[in-house]
CSV table of C-alpha atoms in Angstrom, one decimal:
chain,number,residue,atom,x,y,z
A,167,UNK,CA,9.5,-9.8,-14.5
A,168,UNK,CA,6.2,-8.9,-12.8
A,169,UNK,CA,5.6,-5.2,-12.6
A,170,UNK,CA,3.1,-2.4,-12.1
A,171,UNK,CA,3.5,0.8,-14.1
A,172,UNK,CA,1.9,4.1,-13.4
A,173,UNK,CA,3.3,6.2,-16.3
A,174,UNK,CA,2.3,9.6,-14.9
A,175,UNK,CA,4.3,10.8,-11.9
A,176,UNK,CA,2.3,14.0,-11.6
A,177,UNK,CA,-1.1,15.1,-13.0
A,178,UNK,CA,-2.6,18.5,-12.7
A,179,UNK,CA,-6.4,18.8,-13.1
A,180,UNK,CA,-8.7,21.7,-12.7
A,181,UNK,CA,-11.4,21.4,-10.0
A,182,UNK,CA,-14.6,20.1,-11.6
A,183,UNK,CA,-12.7,18.5,-14.6
A,184,UNK,CA,-12.6,14.8,-15.3
A,185,UNK,CA,-9.7,12.6,-14.3
A,186,UNK,CA,-8.0,9.5,-15.6
A,187,UNK,CA,-5.0,7.9,-13.9
A,188,UNK,CA,-3.3,5.1,-15.8
A,189,UNK,CA,-2.1,1.8,-14.5
A,190,UNK,CA,-0.6,-1.1,-16.5
A,191,UNK,CA,0.6,-4.4,-15.2
A,192,UNK,CA,2.9,-7.2,-16.4
A,193,UNK,CA,2.0,-10.6,-15.0
A,194,UNK,CA,1.7,-14.1,-16.4
A,195,UNK,CA,-2.0,-14.2,-15.5
A,196,UNK,CA,-4.6,-11.5,-14.5
A,197,UNK,CA,-3.9,-10.6,-10.9
A,198,UNK,CA,-6.2,-9.0,-8.4
A,199,UNK,CA,-6.2,-5.2,-9.0
A,200,UNK,CA,-6.5,-2.4,-6.6
A,201,UNK,CA,-6.3,1.4,-6.3
A,202,UNK,CA,-5.3,3.1,-3.1
A,203,UNK,CA,-5.2,6.7,-2.1
A,204,UNK,CA,-2.8,8.3,0.3
A,205,UNK,CA,-3.5,11.8,1.5
A,206,UNK,CA,-0.7,13.9,3.0
A,207,UNK,CA,0.3,12.5,6.3
A,208,UNK,CA,-2.3,9.8,6.1
A,209,UNK,CA,-2.2,6.0,5.7
A,210,UNK,CA,-3.5,4.2,2.6
A,211,UNK,CA,-7.2,4.0,1.9
A,212,UNK,CA,-8.6,1.4,-0.5
A,213,UNK,CA,-10.6,3.1,-3.3
A,214,UNK,CA,-11.7,0.1,-5.2
A,215,UNK,CA,-10.8,-3.4,-6.3
A,216,UNK,CA,-11.2,-5.8,-9.2
A,217,UNK,CA,-11.4,-9.6,-8.7
A,218,UNK,CA,-13.6,-10.8,-11.6
A,219,UNK,CA,-16.8,-10.2,-13.4
A,220,UNK,CA,-17.9,-6.8,-14.5
A,221,UNK,CA,-14.9,-5.0,-15.8
A,222,UNK,CA,-16.1,-1.6,-14.7
A,223,UNK,CA,-15.9,-1.3,-10.9
A,224,UNK,CA,-17.2,1.4,-8.7
A,225,UNK,CA,-15.4,2.6,-5.6
A,226,UNK,CA,-15.7,5.1,-2.9
A,227,UNK,CA,-15.6,8.9,-3.3
A,228,UNK,CA,-17.1,8.7,-6.8
A,229,UNK,CA,-14.2,6.8,-8.3
A,230,UNK,CA,-14.4,4.0,-10.8
A,231,UNK,CA,-11.9,1.9,-12.7
A,232,UNK,CA,-12.1,-0.2,-15.8
A,233,UNK,CA,-10.2,-3.4,-16.3
A,234,UNK,CA,-9.1,-4.1,-19.9
A,235,UNK,CA,-7.5,-7.5,-20.3
A,236,UNK,CA,-6.3,-6.8,-23.8
A,237,UNK,CA,-4.3,-3.8,-22.6
A,238,UNK,CA,-3.3,-5.2,-19.2
A,239,UNK,CA,-4.7,-2.0,-17.8
A,240,UNK,CA,-6.7,-0.9,-14.8
A,241,UNK,CA,-7.3,2.9,-15.2
A,242,UNK,CA,-8.9,5.0,-12.5
A,243,UNK,CA,-11.4,7.6,-13.4
A,244,UNK,CA,-13.6,10.3,-11.8
A,245,UNK,CA,-16.0,12.5,-13.8
A,246,UNK,CA,-15.5,15.6,-11.7
A,247,UNK,CA,-12.7,16.1,-9.2
A,248,UNK,CA,-12.8,18.1,-6.0
A,249,UNK,CA,-10.0,19.9,-4.3
A,250,UNK,CA,-10.0,17.2,-1.6
A,251,UNK,CA,-9.0,14.6,-4.2
A,252,UNK,CA,-5.5,16.0,-4.2
A,253,UNK,CA,-3.4,13.1,-3.0
A,254,UNK,CA,-1.0,10.3,-4.1
A,255,UNK,CA,-2.7,7.5,-5.9
A,256,UNK,CA,-1.3,4.0,-6.0
A,257,UNK,CA,-2.2,1.1,-8.3
A,258,UNK,CA,-1.5,-2.3,-6.7
A,259,UNK,CA,-1.7,-5.9,-7.7
A,260,UNK,CA,-1.7,-9.3,-6.0
A,261,UNK,CA,-1.3,-12.7,-7.5
A,262,UNK,CA,-4.4,-14.9,-7.5
A,263,UNK,CA,-4.4,-18.0,-5.3
A,264,UNK,CA,-1.4,-17.0,-3.3
A,265,UNK,CA,-0.8,-15.5,0.1
A,266,UNK,CA,1.3,-12.8,-1.2
A,267,UNK,CA,1.5,-9.1,-0.3
A,268,UNK,CA,0.8,-6.3,-2.8
A,269,UNK,CA,3.0,-5.0,-5.5
A,270,UNK,CA,2.6,-1.3,-5.9
A,271,UNK,CA,3.2,1.1,-8.8
A,272,UNK,CA,5.3,4.1,-8.2
A,273,UNK,CA,2.3,6.3,-7.6
A,274,UNK,CA,0.7,9.3,-9.3
A,275,UNK,CA,0.6,12.7,-7.5
A,276,UNK,CA,-2.6,14.5,-8.3
A,277,UNK,CA,-2.7,18.2,-8.1
A,278,UNK,CA,-6.0,20.1,-8.2
A,279,UNK,CA,-6.0,23.6,-9.6
A,280,UNK,CA,-8.8,26.0,-8.4
B,4,UNK,CA,-12.8,-3.5,7.4
B,5,UNK,CA,-10.5,-4.0,10.3
B,6,UNK,CA,-9.3,-1.2,12.5
B,7,UNK,CA,-5.5,-1.1,12.6
B,8,UNK,CA,-3.3,0.9,14.9
B,9,UNK,CA,0.4,1.3,15.0
B,10,UNK,CA,2.7,2.5,17.7
B,11,UNK,CA,4.7,4.7,17.7
B,12,UNK,CA,3.2,7.0,15.1
B,13,UNK,CA,6.6,8.6,14.6
B,14,UNK,CA,10.0,8.6,16.1
B,15,UNK,CA,13.4,10.1,15.7
B,16,UNK,CA,16.2,7.7,16.5
B,17,UNK,CA,20.0,7.7,16.5
B,18,UNK,CA,22.0,5.5,14.1
B,19,UNK,CA,23.0,2.2,15.5
B,20,UNK,CA,20.0,1.9,17.7
B,21,UNK,CA,16.9,-0.3,17.2
B,22,UNK,CA,13.2,0.5,17.1
B,23,UNK,CA,10.3,-1.8,17.6
B,24,UNK,CA,7.0,-0.9,15.8
B,25,UNK,CA,3.8,-2.4,17.0
B,26,UNK,CA,0.7,-3.2,14.9
B,27,UNK,CA,-2.6,-4.0,16.6
B,28,UNK,CA,-5.8,-5.1,14.9
B,29,UNK,CA,-9.3,-5.1,16.4
B,30,UNK,CA,-10.2,-8.5,15.0
B,31,UNK,CA,-8.4,-11.8,14.3
B,32,UNK,CA,-6.6,-11.9,11.0
B,33,UNK,CA,-4.7,-14.7,9.3
B,34,UNK,CA,-2.1,-12.6,7.5
B,35,UNK,CA,-0.2,-9.5,8.4
B,36,UNK,CA,2.2,-7.7,6.2
B,37,UNK,CA,4.9,-5.1,6.7
B,38,UNK,CA,5.8,-2.5,4.1
B,39,UNK,CA,8.3,0.3,3.8
B,40,UNK,CA,7.7,3.6,2.1
B,41,UNK,CA,10.9,5.5,1.6
B,42,UNK,CA,10.6,9.3,1.3
B,43,UNK,CA,8.8,10.2,-1.9
B,44,UNK,CA,8.6,6.6,-3.0
B,45,UNK,CA,6.1,3.8,-3.3
B,46,UNK,CA,5.5,1.0,-0.9
B,47,UNK,CA,7.7,-2.1,-0.9
B,48,UNK,CA,6.8,-5.3,0.9
B,49,UNK,CA,9.2,-6.3,3.6
B,50,UNK,CA,7.7,-9.5,4.9
B,51,UNK,CA,4.6,-11.5,5.5
B,52,UNK,CA,3.9,-12.5,9.1
B,53,UNK,CA,1.5,-15.4,9.8
B,54,UNK,CA,0.8,-16.5,13.3
B,55,UNK,CA,2.6,-19.7,14.3
B,56,UNK,CA,5.2,-19.6,11.6
B,57,UNK,CA,8.3,-17.7,10.7
B,58,UNK,CA,7.9,-14.5,8.8
B,59,UNK,CA,8.6,-14.7,5.0
B,60,UNK,CA,11.0,-12.0,3.8
B,61,UNK,CA,11.1,-10.4,0.4
B,62,UNK,CA,14.3,-10.2,-1.6
B,63,UNK,CA,16.5,-7.5,-0.1
B,64,UNK,CA,15.2,-7.8,3.4
B,65,UNK,CA,16.7,-10.1,6.1
B,66,UNK,CA,15.6,-11.3,9.4
B,67,UNK,CA,18.6,-9.9,11.2
B,68,UNK,CA,17.8,-6.4,10.1
B,69,UNK,CA,14.0,-6.6,10.4
B,70,UNK,CA,13.0,-9.2,12.9
B,71,UNK,CA,9.3,-9.8,13.1
B,72,UNK,CA,7.1,-11.3,15.7
B,73,UNK,CA,3.5,-12.5,15.4
B,74,UNK,CA,2.5,-13.9,18.8
B,75,UNK,CA,-1.3,-14.0,18.1
B,76,UNK,CA,-3.9,-13.3,15.5
B,77,UNK,CA,-4.3,-9.6,16.4
B,78,UNK,CA,-0.8,-8.4,16.9
B,79,UNK,CA,2.6,-8.1,15.3
B,80,UNK,CA,5.9,-6.2,15.7
B,81,UNK,CA,8.6,-5.2,13.3
B,82,UNK,CA,12.0,-4.2,14.7
B,83,UNK,CA,14.3,-2.1,12.6
B,84,UNK,CA,17.8,-3.0,13.9
B,85,UNK,CA,21.1,-1.2,13.9
B,86,UNK,CA,19.5,1.8,12.1
B,87,UNK,CA,21.2,4.0,9.6
B,88,UNK,CA,19.8,7.2,7.9
B,89,UNK,CA,18.9,5.0,5.0
B,90,UNK,CA,16.2,3.4,7.2
B,91,UNK,CA,14.3,6.6,7.5
B,92,UNK,CA,11.0,5.7,6.0
B,93,UNK,CA,7.3,5.2,6.8
B,94,UNK,CA,6.7,1.6,8.0
B,95,UNK,CA,3.1,0.4,7.5
B,96,UNK,CA,1.5,-2.8,8.5
B,97,UNK,CA,-1.5,-4.3,6.7
B,98,UNK,CA,-3.8,-7.1,7.2
B,99,UNK,CA,-5.5,-9.7,4.9
B,100,UNK,CA,-6.6,-13.3,4.8
B,101,UNK,CA,-10.3,-13.3,5.2
B,102,UNK,CA,-10.5,-10.8,2.4
B,103,UNK,CA,-8.4,-10.6,-0.7
B,104,UNK,CA,-7.9,-6.9,-0.3
B,105,UNK,CA,-5.5,-5.5,2.3
B,106,UNK,CA,-6.2,-2.8,4.8
B,107,UNK,CA,-3.4,-0.6,6.1
B,108,UNK,CA,-2.5,0.9,9.4
B,109,UNK,CA,-1.7,4.7,9.7
B,110,UNK,CA,2.0,4.0,9.5
B,111,UNK,CA,5.1,4.8,11.6
B,112,UNK,CA,7.3,7.6,10.4
B,113,UNK,CA,10.9,6.9,11.3
B,114,UNK,CA,13.7,9.4,11.1
B,115,UNK,CA,17.2,8.2,11.8
B,116,UNK,CA,19.9,10.8,12.5
């Protein structure tokens, strides 16, 4: 069955430290890949996306993600987190060539320690 | 990206009643989607709404419970019918079509008592 896995429900990081949020997918072919962020009481904001080409993609707010086909992974990274990065992060996928909606992982709750 | 608005932003409803949520986009879009986010959970696709055709529902969601309208390329509604406390969720619309990525509205927070 097709699925998106975010293995970390909660992650706590000190302000200024680096961050990596994991995402793995299980699909027959490489889907389109996305990371969204949801701040408390807010809607979803697209951080970055991967369609093809360079496997390291840059997004907004200083985030980047690396697609690794061999590991079916699309991990999100940031070299130095800020207190304002505290939020819920969702990895999402969409099948290529279709008109489908997104399939989301369960999300990772990021806590920033001062 | 498109600017998407939803009405109402939140509501408290009694069980057995229905609520219609509106989603308005500032530009014409081919595809609109409706998602549900139950408390503390991730997002689940309810249905895809394309203008001029019937909405396509995901497994576990039915038209009688979640009727959808898509009268034009900038507007859609989702009705949550005969509500129960289990329907308490955030309902989000999103748009896509011209772009592969989807952009989301701010959501409607529904509480059923």
